């Protein structure tokens, strides 16, 4: 890749470098080009690097090597772009003021024009349709959510016939086993992985969306499912960590969240949603527009113009 880029540079005039990760190897390639040609460099991060919960290391050596590489990229890049304030604050603490001055926040991009029509079904007072739309894997599972539903149904058996839960996408085997063990098959409806266009009916017929963080002490991954949840404009309940991007985004947009491991709180939130649904509709219905291509492109252009014309300013 480096050889091919150098061939292109010989025949063209390029103004700056833009690298996007992950994969974070793109930043390492940009680092090599930066060292040789000294072009201005924008390093954009859509997922954390050393703080990514889904990266596993067989030996501590590799984790330490990644930390060294992350720091080198942070030091050498002229602009660092993160998609949320949460990780930006962590990098400021980790790398100090000089690198913090280079950080800019540009949200993830979401193009609603490629989705099918937004035609939400009218909420029926006597039922609550709950959906988790997205894959669960690795450090993310629905164990505490399943336990909370079981607690709620045990406490209030009459709700059993009035709650439907759609699990769209990959569900871990241990979650399926738990649903079967607790005999909740009449409540949980699992579709497996289906094409995106087939999800539209599920989005439109949902009363309450569920977002689930990954287990651990820190979750800096932006849950991309939130972008579609925002667009389909129904209440969202996040099962979050104390310190997560999802919790911050749900606060900013006016939605609700509880701690991932608090089974009682989750059960109470579901019961509250059933009994007080109208009170959960006071959220920012236009929040999805923050991620529109037009706004993101405009912000990015401003950043590049600043970099090319005047140098990055604080």
PDB file of C-alpha atoms in Angstrom:
ATOM      1  CA  UNK A   1       0.000   0.000   0.000  1.00  0.00           C
ATOM      2  CA  UNK A   2       2.837   2.372   0.874  1.00  0.00           C
ATOM      3  CA  UNK A   3       4.543   1.674  -2.459  1.00  0.00           C
ATOM      4  CA  UNK A   4       1.314   2.338  -4.387  1.00  0.00           C
ATOM      5  CA  UNK A   5       0.692   5.608  -2.537  1.00  0.00           C
ATOM      6  CA  UNK A   6       4.221   6.779  -3.277  1.00  0.00           C
ATOM      7  CA  UNK A   7       3.640   6.058  -6.965  1.00  0.00           C
ATOM      8  CA  UNK A   8       0.496   8.198  -6.876  1.00  0.00           C
ATOM      9  CA  UNK A   9       2.283  11.010  -5.077  1.00  0.00           C
ATOM     10  CA  UNK A  10       4.902  11.157  -7.830  1.00  0.00           C
ATOM     11  CA  UNK A  11       2.219  11.821 -10.456  1.00  0.00           C
ATOM     12  CA  UNK A  12      -0.196  14.022  -8.488  1.00  0.00           C
ATOM     13  CA  UNK A  13      -0.216  16.972  -6.133  1.00  0.00           C
ATOM     14  CA  UNK A  14      -1.791  16.099  -2.814  1.00  0.00           C
ATOM     15  CA  UNK A  15      -2.515  18.700  -0.147  1.00  0.00           C
ATOM     16  CA  UNK A  16      -2.946  16.538   2.936  1.00  0.00           C
ATOM     17  CA  UNK A  17      -3.290  12.994   4.313  1.00  0.00           C
ATOM     18  CA  UNK A  18      -6.530  11.591   5.735  1.00  0.00           C
ATOM     19  CA  UNK A  19      -6.479   8.237   7.547  1.00  0.00           C
ATOM     20  CA  UNK A  20      -9.522   6.451   8.937  1.00  0.00           C
ATOM     21  CA  UNK A  21      -9.542   3.669  11.519  1.00  0.00           C
ATOM     22  CA  UNK A  22     -10.244   1.105  12.398  1.00  0.00           C
ATOM     23  CA  UNK A  23      -8.399  -0.768  11.029  1.00  0.00           C
ATOM     24  CA  UNK A  24      -5.714   1.248  12.769  1.00  0.00           C
ATOM     25  CA  UNK A  25      -3.147   0.051  10.266  1.00  0.00           C
ATOM     26  CA  UNK A  26      -4.383   2.907   8.077  1.00  0.00           C
ATOM     27  CA  UNK A  27      -2.955   5.347  10.646  1.00  0.00           C
ATOM     28  CA  UNK A  28       0.381   3.527  10.639  1.00  0.00           C
ATOM     29  CA  UNK A  29       0.497   3.770   6.843  1.00  0.00           C
ATOM     30  CA  UNK A  30      -0.321   7.497   7.059  1.00  0.00           C
ATOM     31  CA  UNK A  31       2.471   7.851   9.626  1.00  0.00           C
ATOM     32  CA  UNK A  32       4.986   6.501   7.098  1.00  0.00           C
ATOM     33  CA  UNK A  33       3.721   8.909   4.419  1.00  0.00           C
ATOM     34  CA  UNK A  34       3.825  11.800   6.895  1.00  0.00           C
ATOM     35  CA  UNK A  35       7.452  11.015   7.833  1.00  0.00           C
ATOM     36  CA  UNK A  36       8.557  10.906   4.194  1.00  0.00           C
ATOM     37  CA  UNK A  37       6.563  13.751   2.609  1.00  0.00           C
ATOM     38  CA  UNK A  38       5.630  15.914   5.624  1.00  0.00           C
ATOM     39  CA  UNK A  39       2.094  16.548   4.358  1.00  0.00           C
ATOM     40  CA  UNK A  40      -0.507  17.796   6.876  1.00  0.00           C
ATOM     41  CA  UNK A  41      -2.258  14.787   8.391  1.00  0.00           C
ATOM     42  CA  UNK A  42      -5.805  14.263   9.671  1.00  0.00           C
ATOM     43  CA  UNK A  43      -6.155  11.025  11.700  1.00  0.00           C
ATOM     44  CA  UNK A  44      -9.802  10.052  12.159  1.00  0.00           C
ATOM     45  CA  UNK A  45     -10.836   7.475  14.756  1.00  0.00           C
ATOM     46  CA  UNK A  46     -14.241   5.806  14.521  1.00  0.00           C
ATOM     47  CA  UNK A  47     -13.331   3.157  17.102  1.00  0.00           C
ATOM     48  CA  UNK A  48     -10.948   3.315  20.053  1.00  0.00           C
ATOM     49  CA  UNK A  49      -7.505   1.778  19.640  1.00  0.00           C
ATOM     50  CA  UNK A  50      -5.981   0.587  22.914  1.00  0.00           C
ATOM     51  CA  UNK A  51      -9.298   1.142  24.734  1.00  0.00           C
ATOM     52  CA  UNK A  52     -11.312  -1.115  22.429  1.00  0.00           C
ATOM     53  CA  UNK A  53     -13.127  -3.771  24.480  1.00  0.00           C
ATOM     54  CA  UNK A  54     -13.269  -6.097  21.490  1.00  0.00           C
ATOM     55  CA  UNK A  55      -9.489  -6.282  20.962  1.00  0.00           C
ATOM     56  CA  UNK A  56      -7.846  -9.190  22.732  1.00  0.00           C
ATOM     57  CA  UNK A  57      -4.131  -9.727  23.263  1.00  0.00           C
ATOM     58  CA  UNK A  58      -2.471 -13.100  23.729  1.00  0.00           C
ATOM     59  CA  UNK A  59       0.603 -11.465  25.258  1.00  0.00           C
ATOM     60  CA  UNK A  60       1.009  -8.206  27.189  1.00  0.00           C
ATOM     61  CA  UNK A  61       3.819  -7.266  24.793  1.00  0.00           C
ATOM     62  CA  UNK A  62       1.347  -6.619  21.993  1.00  0.00           C
ATOM     63  CA  UNK A  63      -0.868  -4.430  24.157  1.00  0.00           C
ATOM     64  CA  UNK A  64       2.161  -2.347  25.130  1.00  0.00           C
ATOM     65  CA  UNK A  65       3.213  -2.145  21.486  1.00  0.00           C
ATOM     66  CA  UNK A  66      -0.247  -0.877  20.546  1.00  0.00           C
ATOM     67  CA  UNK A  67       0.000   1.779  23.266  1.00  0.00           C
ATOM     68  CA  UNK A  68       3.307   2.947  21.802  1.00  0.00           C
ATOM     69  CA  UNK A  69       1.830   3.098  18.299  1.00  0.00           C
ATOM     70  CA  UNK A  70      -1.252   4.990  19.467  1.00  0.00           C
ATOM     71  CA  UNK A  71       0.909   7.567  21.233  1.00  0.00           C
ATOM     72  CA  UNK A  72       3.139   7.996  18.151  1.00  0.00           C
ATOM     73  CA  UNK A  73       0.135   8.617  15.899  1.00  0.00           C
ATOM     74  CA  UNK A  74      -1.309  11.071  18.454  1.00  0.00           C
ATOM     75  CA  UNK A  75       1.982  12.972  18.548  1.00  0.00           C
ATOM     76  CA  UNK A  76       2.661  13.045  14.790  1.00  0.00           C
ATOM     77  CA  UNK A  77      -0.820  13.734  13.396  1.00  0.00           C
ATOM     78  CA  UNK A  78      -1.697  17.396  12.814  1.00  0.00           C
ATOM     79  CA  UNK A  79      -5.395  16.848  13.546  1.00  0.00           C
ATOM     80  CA  UNK A  80      -7.034  14.062  15.539  1.00  0.00           C
ATOM     81  CA  UNK A  81     -10.723  13.441  14.957  1.00  0.00           C
ATOM     82  CA  UNK A  82     -12.841  11.470  17.438  1.00  0.00           C
ATOM     83  CA  UNK A  83     -16.550  10.812  17.113  1.00  0.00           C
ATOM     84  CA  UNK A  84     -17.501  11.616  20.709  1.00  0.00           C
ATOM     85  CA  UNK A  85     -16.461  13.819  23.630  1.00  0.00           C
ATOM     86  CA  UNK A  86     -15.996  10.846  25.918  1.00  0.00           C
ATOM     87  CA  UNK A  87     -12.860   9.514  24.242  1.00  0.00           C
ATOM     88  CA  UNK A  88     -11.590  13.049  23.589  1.00  0.00           C
ATOM     89  CA  UNK A  89     -11.552  13.711  27.338  1.00  0.00           C
ATOM     90  CA  UNK A  90      -9.738  10.456  28.004  1.00  0.00           C
ATOM     91  CA  UNK A  91      -7.040  11.316  25.417  1.00  0.00           C
ATOM     92  CA  UNK A  92      -6.638  14.742  26.990  1.00  0.00           C
ATOM     93  CA  UNK A  93      -5.967  13.094  30.359  1.00  0.00           C
ATOM     94  CA  UNK A  94      -3.654  10.513  28.814  1.00  0.00           C
ATOM     95  CA  UNK A  95      -1.605  12.663  26.424  1.00  0.00           C
ATOM     96  CA  UNK A  96      -1.802  16.156  27.833  1.00  0.00           C
ATOM     97  CA  UNK A  97      -2.659  19.630  26.631  1.00  0.00           C
ATOM     98  CA  UNK A  98      -0.539  19.759  23.451  1.00  0.00           C
ATOM     99  CA  UNK A  99      -2.282  16.754  21.921  1.00  0.00           C
ATOM    100  CA  UNK A 100      -5.656  17.806  23.310  1.00  0.00           C
ATOM    101  CA  UNK A 101      -5.400  21.014  21.249  1.00  0.00           C
ATOM    102  CA  UNK A 102      -5.295  18.922  18.081  1.00  0.00           C
ATOM    103  CA  UNK A 103      -8.481  16.972  18.843  1.00  0.00           C
ATOM    104  CA  UNK A 104     -11.730  17.792  17.059  1.00  0.00           C
ATOM    105  CA  UNK A 105     -15.107  16.084  17.441  1.00  0.00           C
ATOM    106  CA  UNK A 106     -16.936  15.026  14.276  1.00  0.00           C
ATOM    107  CA  UNK A 107     -19.848  12.619  14.878  1.00  0.00           C
ATOM    108  CA  UNK A 108     -20.382   9.445  12.904  1.00  0.00           C
ATOM    109  CA  UNK A 109     -22.217   9.963   9.633  1.00  0.00           C
ATOM    110  CA  UNK A 110     -25.753   8.647   9.114  1.00  0.00           C
ATOM    111  CA  UNK A 111     -27.569   8.921   5.796  1.00  0.00           C
ATOM    112  CA  UNK A 112     -31.292   8.483   6.467  1.00  0.00           C
ATOM    113  CA  UNK A 113     -32.131   8.853   2.759  1.00  0.00           C
ATOM    114  CA  UNK A 114     -31.053   5.268   2.094  1.00  0.00           C
ATOM    115  CA  UNK A 115     -33.585   3.868   4.573  1.00  0.00           C
ATOM    116  CA  UNK A 116     -37.145   2.890   3.793  1.00  0.00           C
ATOM    117  CA  UNK A 117     -39.987   5.177   4.811  1.00  0.00           C
ATOM    118  CA  UNK A 118     -40.338   6.299   8.395  1.00  0.00           C
ATOM    119  CA  UNK A 119     -43.881   5.189   9.205  1.00  0.00           C
ATOM    120  CA  UNK A 120     -44.102   4.405  12.920  1.00  0.00           C
ATOM    121  CA  UNK A 121     -47.041   2.379  14.114  1.00  0.00           C
ATOM    122  CA  UNK A 122     -49.295   4.105  16.654  1.00  0.00           C
ATOM    123  CA  UNK A 123     -48.526   2.901  20.165  1.00  0.00           C
ATOM    124  CA  UNK A 124     -51.226   0.684  21.651  1.00  0.00           C
ATOM    125  CA  UNK A 125     -51.737   1.342  25.342  1.00  0.00           C
ATOM    126  CA  UNK A 126     -52.355  -2.306  26.174  1.00  0.00           C
ATOM    127  CA  UNK A 127     -49.040  -3.564  24.779  1.00  0.00           C
ATOM    128  CA  UNK A 128     -45.349  -2.705  24.703  1.00  0.00           C
ATOM    129  CA  UNK A 129     -43.160  -3.787  21.810  1.00  0.00           C
ATOM    130  CA  UNK A 130     -39.474  -3.716  22.740  1.00  0.00           C
ATOM    131  CA  UNK A 131     -36.690  -4.238  20.191  1.00  0.00           C
ATOM    132  CA  UNK A 132     -32.956  -4.745  20.248  1.00  0.00           C
ATOM    133  CA  UNK A 133     -31.815  -4.382  16.629  1.00  0.00           C
ATOM    134  CA  UNK A 134     -28.165  -5.257  16.139  1.00  0.00           C
ATOM    135  CA  UNK A 135     -25.714  -8.051  16.876  1.00  0.00           C
ATOM    136  CA  UNK A 136     -24.653  -9.144  20.345  1.00  0.00           C
ATOM    137  CA  UNK A 137     -21.211 -10.710  20.595  1.00  0.00           C
ATOM    138  CA  UNK A 138     -17.956 -10.650  22.539  1.00  0.00           C
ATOM    139  CA  UNK A 139     -18.352  -8.615  25.720  1.00  0.00           C
ATOM    140  CA  UNK A 140     -21.966  -7.747  24.862  1.00  0.00           C
ATOM    141  CA  UNK A 141     -24.874 -10.010  25.776  1.00  0.00           C
ATOM    142  CA  UNK A 142     -28.465  -9.777  27.024  1.00  0.00           C
ATOM    143  CA  UNK A 143     -28.111 -11.770  30.257  1.00  0.00           C
ATOM    144  CA  UNK A 144     -29.145  -9.013  32.672  1.00  0.00           C
ATOM    145  CA  UNK A 145     -31.918  -7.856  30.332  1.00  0.00           C
ATOM    146  CA  UNK A 146     -33.342 -11.384  30.205  1.00  0.00           C
ATOM    147  CA  UNK A 147     -33.113 -11.632  34.005  1.00  0.00           C
ATOM    148  CA  UNK A 148     -34.937  -8.308  34.335  1.00  0.00           C
ATOM    149  CA  UNK A 149     -37.789  -9.435  32.095  1.00  0.00           C
ATOM    150  CA  UNK A 150     -38.072 -12.654  34.089  1.00  0.00           C
ATOM    151  CA  UNK A 151     -38.171 -10.645  37.329  1.00  0.00           C
ATOM    152  CA  UNK A 152     -40.869  -8.348  35.933  1.00  0.00           C
ATOM    153  CA  UNK A 153     -43.049 -11.227  34.701  1.00  0.00           C
ATOM    154  CA  UNK A 154     -42.630 -13.078  37.987  1.00  0.00           C
ATOM    155  CA  UNK A 155     -43.648  -9.977  39.937  1.00  0.00           C
ATOM    156  CA  UNK A 156     -46.510  -9.021  37.589  1.00  0.00           C
ATOM    157  CA  UNK A 157     -47.667 -12.123  35.673  1.00  0.00           C
ATOM    158  CA  UNK A 158     -50.457 -10.173  33.936  1.00  0.00           C
ATOM    159  CA  UNK A 159     -47.817  -8.318  31.869  1.00  0.00           C
ATOM    160  CA  UNK A 160     -46.737 -11.533  30.177  1.00  0.00           C
ATOM    161  CA  UNK A 161     -49.413 -11.253  27.489  1.00  0.00           C
ATOM    162  CA  UNK A 162     -48.755  -7.560  26.869  1.00  0.00           C
ATOM    163  CA  UNK A 163     -45.007  -7.408  26.276  1.00  0.00           C
ATOM    164  CA  UNK A 164     -43.230  -8.524  23.103  1.00  0.00           C
ATOM    165  CA  UNK A 165     -39.452  -8.404  22.720  1.00  0.00           C
ATOM    166  CA  UNK A 166     -37.814  -8.566  19.299  1.00  0.00           C
ATOM    167  CA  UNK A 167     -34.156  -9.580  19.177  1.00  0.00           C
ATOM    168  CA  UNK A 168     -32.984  -8.791  15.649  1.00  0.00           C
ATOM    169  CA  UNK A 169     -29.496  -9.948  14.699  1.00  0.00           C
ATOM    170  CA  UNK A 170     -26.988 -12.349  16.196  1.00  0.00           C
ATOM    171  CA  UNK A 171     -27.793 -13.476  19.749  1.00  0.00           C
ATOM    172  CA  UNK A 172     -25.203 -15.458  21.775  1.00  0.00           C
ATOM    173  CA  UNK A 173     -25.985 -19.093  22.504  1.00  0.00           C
ATOM    174  CA  UNK A 174     -25.929 -18.481  26.259  1.00  0.00           C
ATOM    175  CA  UNK A 175     -28.671 -15.884  25.861  1.00  0.00           C
ATOM    176  CA  UNK A 176     -30.824 -18.319  23.894  1.00  0.00           C
ATOM    177  CA  UNK A 177     -30.226 -21.001  26.534  1.00  0.00           C
ATOM    178  CA  UNK A 178     -31.275 -18.568  29.283  1.00  0.00           C
ATOM    179  CA  UNK A 179     -34.479 -17.612  27.441  1.00  0.00           C
ATOM    180  CA  UNK A 180     -35.315 -21.308  27.064  1.00  0.00           C
ATOM    181  CA  UNK A 181     -34.416 -22.115  30.677  1.00  0.00           C
ATOM    182  CA  UNK A 182     -36.690 -19.378  32.004  1.00  0.00           C
ATOM    183  CA  UNK A 183     -39.442 -20.331  29.546  1.00  0.00           C
ATOM    184  CA  UNK A 184     -39.649 -16.851  28.055  1.00  0.00           C
ATOM    185  CA  UNK A 185     -39.979 -17.994  24.436  1.00  0.00           C
ATOM    186  CA  UNK A 186     -43.463 -16.503  24.196  1.00  0.00           C
ATOM    187  CA  UNK A 187     -42.041 -13.059  25.012  1.00  0.00           C
ATOM    188  CA  UNK A 188     -38.681 -13.098  23.215  1.00  0.00           C
ATOM    189  CA  UNK A 189     -38.847 -13.368  19.433  1.00  0.00           C
ATOM    190  CA  UNK A 190     -35.506 -14.048  17.759  1.00  0.00           C
ATOM    191  CA  UNK A 191     -35.124 -13.532  14.011  1.00  0.00           C
ATOM    192  CA  UNK A 192     -31.403 -14.154  13.664  1.00  0.00           C
ATOM    193  CA  UNK A 193     -29.476 -11.998  11.204  1.00  0.00           C
ATOM    194  CA  UNK A 194     -31.673 -10.563   8.453  1.00  0.00           C
ATOM    195  CA  UNK A 195     -31.035  -8.089   5.577  1.00  0.00           C
ATOM    196  CA  UNK A 196     -31.135  -4.419   6.549  1.00  0.00           C
ATOM    197  CA  UNK A 197     -34.217  -3.644   4.448  1.00  0.00           C
ATOM    198  CA  UNK A 198     -36.163  -6.347   6.297  1.00  0.00           C
ATOM    199  CA  UNK A 199     -35.577  -4.502   9.582  1.00  0.00           C
ATOM    200  CA  UNK A 200     -37.812  -1.583   8.585  1.00  0.00           C
ATOM    201  CA  UNK A 201     -41.042  -3.102   9.899  1.00  0.00           C
ATOM    202  CA  UNK A 202     -39.374  -3.903  13.205  1.00  0.00           C
ATOM    203  CA  UNK A 203     -38.143  -0.310  13.533  1.00  0.00           C
ATOM    204  CA  UNK A 204     -41.578   1.114  12.714  1.00  0.00           C
ATOM    205  CA  UNK A 205     -43.489  -1.262  15.005  1.00  0.00           C
ATOM    206  CA  UNK A 206     -41.253  -0.750  18.039  1.00  0.00           C
ATOM    207  CA  UNK A 207     -42.382   1.205  21.097  1.00  0.00           C
ATOM    208  CA  UNK A 208     -39.091   1.069  23.012  1.00  0.00           C
ATOM    209  CA  UNK A 209     -35.566   0.450  21.699  1.00  0.00           C
ATOM    210  CA  UNK A 210     -32.942  -1.261  23.853  1.00  0.00           C
ATOM    211  CA  UNK A 211     -29.204  -0.503  23.640  1.00  0.00           C
ATOM    212  CA  UNK A 212     -26.759  -2.744  25.528  1.00  0.00           C
ATOM    213  CA  UNK A 213     -23.187  -1.805  26.478  1.00  0.00           C
ATOM    214  CA  UNK A 214     -20.351  -4.281  26.603  1.00  0.00           C
ATOM    215  CA  UNK A 215     -19.305  -5.539  30.031  1.00  0.00           C
ATOM    216  CA  UNK A 216     -16.226  -3.968  31.556  1.00  0.00           C
ATOM    217  CA  UNK A 217     -15.124  -0.803  33.290  1.00  0.00           C
ATOM    218  CA  UNK A 218     -15.114   1.472  30.259  1.00  0.00           C
ATOM    219  CA  UNK A 219     -16.972   1.465  26.930  1.00  0.00           C
ATOM    220  CA  UNK A 220     -15.678   4.031  24.436  1.00  0.00           C
ATOM    221  CA  UNK A 221     -17.173   2.358  21.363  1.00  0.00           C
ATOM    222  CA  UNK A 222     -19.971   4.419  19.827  1.00  0.00           C
ATOM    223  CA  UNK A 223     -22.981   2.051  19.507  1.00  0.00           C
ATOM    224  CA  UNK A 224     -23.847   2.680  15.874  1.00  0.00           C
ATOM    225  CA  UNK A 225     -27.338   1.224  16.356  1.00  0.00           C
ATOM    226  CA  UNK A 226     -28.194   4.450  18.208  1.00  0.00           C
ATOM    227  CA  UNK A 227     -28.064   6.359  14.915  1.00  0.00           C
ATOM    228  CA  UNK A 228     -30.994   4.350  13.546  1.00  0.00           C
ATOM    229  CA  UNK A 229     -32.772   4.421  16.884  1.00  0.00           C
ATOM    230  CA  UNK A 230     -32.572   8.230  16.861  1.00  0.00           C
ATOM    231  CA  UNK A 231     -33.943   8.326  13.304  1.00  0.00           C
ATOM    232  CA  UNK A 232     -36.957   6.123  14.065  1.00  0.00           C
ATOM    233  CA  UNK A 233     -37.845   8.444  16.953  1.00  0.00           C
ATOM    234  CA  UNK A 234     -39.049   6.152  19.703  1.00  0.00           C
ATOM    235  CA  UNK A 235     -37.931   6.130  23.349  1.00  0.00           C
ATOM    236  CA  UNK A 236     -34.592   4.405  23.993  1.00  0.00           C
ATOM    237  CA  UNK A 237     -33.515   2.595  27.140  1.00  0.00           C
ATOM    238  CA  UNK A 238     -29.774   2.107  27.422  1.00  0.00           C
ATOM    239  CA  UNK A 239     -28.319  -0.626  29.602  1.00  0.00           C
ATOM    240  CA  UNK A 240     -25.034   1.130  30.155  1.00  0.00           C
ATOM    241  CA  UNK A 241     -21.864   1.283  32.165  1.00  0.00           C
ATOM    242  CA  UNK A 242     -21.215   4.075  34.615  1.00  0.00           C
ATOM    243  CA  UNK A 243     -18.752   5.534  32.153  1.00  0.00           C
ATOM    244  CA  UNK A 244     -19.821   5.045  28.536  1.00  0.00           C
ATOM    245  CA  UNK A 245     -20.426   6.849  25.266  1.00  0.00           C
ATOM    246  CA  UNK A 246     -23.975   5.477  25.120  1.00  0.00           C
ATOM    247  CA  UNK A 247     -24.892   6.959  28.506  1.00  0.00           C
ATOM    248  CA  UNK A 248     -23.603  10.377  27.465  1.00  0.00           C
ATOM    249  CA  UNK A 249     -25.397  10.285  24.100  1.00  0.00           C
ATOM    250  CA  UNK A 250     -28.673   9.201  25.679  1.00  0.00           C
ATOM    251  CA  UNK A 251     -28.419  12.054  28.179  1.00  0.00           C
ATOM    252  CA  UNK A 252     -27.706  14.551  25.397  1.00  0.00           C
ATOM    253  CA  UNK A 253     -30.687  13.360  23.340  1.00  0.00           C
ATOM    254  CA  UNK A 254     -33.171  13.130  26.206  1.00  0.00           C
ATOM    255  CA  UNK A 255     -33.483   9.343  26.454  1.00  0.00           C
ATOM    256  CA  UNK A 256     -33.096   7.053  29.474  1.00  0.00           C
ATOM    257  CA  UNK A 257     -30.439   4.661  30.724  1.00  0.00           C
ATOM    258  CA  UNK A 258     -29.704   2.466  33.737  1.00  0.00           C
ATOM    259  CA  UNK A 259     -26.681   0.469  34.820  1.00  0.00           C
ATOM    260  CA  UNK A 260     -26.178  -2.703  32.831  1.00  0.00           C
ATOM    261  CA  UNK A 261     -25.930  -4.978  35.905  1.00  0.00           C
ATOM    262  CA  UNK A 262     -28.868  -3.489  37.813  1.00  0.00           C
ATOM    263  CA  UNK A 263     -31.573  -6.079  37.129  1.00  0.00           C
ATOM    264  CA  UNK A 264     -34.116  -4.395  39.423  1.00  0.00           C
ATOM    265  CA  UNK A 265     -33.643  -1.002  37.757  1.00  0.00           C
ATOM    266  CA  UNK A 266     -34.051  -2.513  34.281  1.00  0.00           C
ATOM    267  CA  UNK A 267     -37.253  -4.295  35.336  1.00  0.00           C
ATOM    268  CA  UNK A 268     -38.591  -1.080  36.855  1.00  0.00           C
ATOM    269  CA  UNK A 269     -37.835   0.884  33.672  1.00  0.00           C
ATOM    270  CA  UNK A 270     -39.710  -1.659  31.521  1.00  0.00           C
ATOM    271  CA  UNK A 271     -42.681  -1.551  33.885  1.00  0.00           C
ATOM    272  CA  UNK A 272     -42.576   2.244  33.876  1.00  0.00           C
ATOM    273  CA  UNK A 273     -42.534   2.267  30.061  1.00  0.00           C
ATOM    274  CA  UNK A 274     -45.626   0.061  29.985  1.00  0.00           C
ATOM    275  CA  UNK A 275     -47.579   2.145  32.489  1.00  0.00           C
ATOM    276  CA  UNK A 276     -46.321   5.640  31.609  1.00  0.00           C
ATOM    277  CA  UNK A 277     -45.386   5.481  27.951  1.00  0.00           C
ATOM    278  CA  UNK A 278     -46.508   8.995  27.055  1.00  0.00           C
ATOM    279  CA  UNK A 279     -44.170  10.502  29.641  1.00  0.00           C
ATOM    280  CA  UNK A 280     -41.191   8.939  27.828  1.00  0.00           C
ATOM    281  CA  UNK A 281     -41.845  10.884  24.624  1.00  0.00           C
ATOM    282  CA  UNK A 282     -40.127  14.071  25.791  1.00  0.00           C
ATOM    283  CA  UNK A 283     -36.861  13.540  23.889  1.00  0.00           C
ATOM    284  CA  UNK A 284     -35.108  15.360  21.029  1.00  0.00           C
ATOM    285  CA  UNK A 285     -36.895  14.105  17.904  1.00  0.00           C
ATOM    286  CA  UNK A 286     -34.412  15.838  15.608  1.00  0.00           C
ATOM    287  CA  UNK A 287     -31.252  14.514  17.246  1.00  0.00           C
ATOM    288  CA  UNK A 288     -30.590  12.204  14.294  1.00  0.00           C
ATOM    289  CA  UNK A 289     -29.956  15.308  12.149  1.00  0.00           C
ATOM    290  CA  UNK A 290     -26.697  15.863  14.052  1.00  0.00           C
ATOM    291  CA  UNK A 291     -25.271  12.942  12.048  1.00  0.00           C
ATOM    292  CA  UNK A 292     -26.522  13.964   8.584  1.00  0.00           C
ATOM    293  CA  UNK A 293     -24.060  13.862   5.647  1.00  0.00           C
ATOM    294  CA  UNK A 294     -24.560  17.578   5.015  1.00  0.00           C
ATOM    295  CA  UNK A 295     -23.609  18.597   8.557  1.00  0.00           C
ATOM    296  CA  UNK A 296     -20.695  16.178   8.799  1.00  0.00           C
ATOM    297  CA  UNK A 297     -19.260  17.183   5.415  1.00  0.00           C
ATOM    298  CA  UNK A 298     -19.588  20.866   6.275  1.00  0.00           C
ATOM    299  CA  UNK A 299     -17.789  20.372   9.600  1.00  0.00           C
ATOM    300  CA  UNK A 300     -15.050  18.357   7.936  1.00  0.00           C
ATOM    301  CA  UNK A 301     -14.514  21.000   5.245  1.00  0.00           C
ATOM    302  CA  UNK A 302     -14.184  23.705   7.875  1.00  0.00           C
ATOM    303  CA  UNK A 303     -11.586  21.630   9.684  1.00  0.00           C
ATOM    304  CA  UNK A 304      -9.527  21.026   6.503  1.00  0.00           C
ATOM    305  CA  UNK A 305      -9.741  24.688   5.469  1.00  0.00           C
ATOM    306  CA  UNK A 306      -8.513  25.689   8.897  1.00  0.00           C
ATOM    307  CA  UNK A 307      -5.643  23.230   8.646  1.00  0.00           C
ATOM    308  CA  UNK A 308      -4.599  24.212   5.115  1.00  0.00           C
ATOM    309  CA  UNK A 309      -5.060  27.967   5.299  1.00  0.00           C
ATOM    310  CA  UNK A 310      -4.084  29.032   8.778  1.00  0.00           C
ATOM    311  CA  UNK A 311      -2.875  25.982  10.607  1.00  0.00           C
ATOM    312  CA  UNK A 312      -4.975  24.442  13.347  1.00  0.00           C
ATOM    313  CA  UNK A 313      -6.039  26.944  15.984  1.00  0.00           C
ATOM    314  CA  UNK A 314      -7.025  26.296  19.569  1.00  0.00           C
TER     315      UNK A 314
END
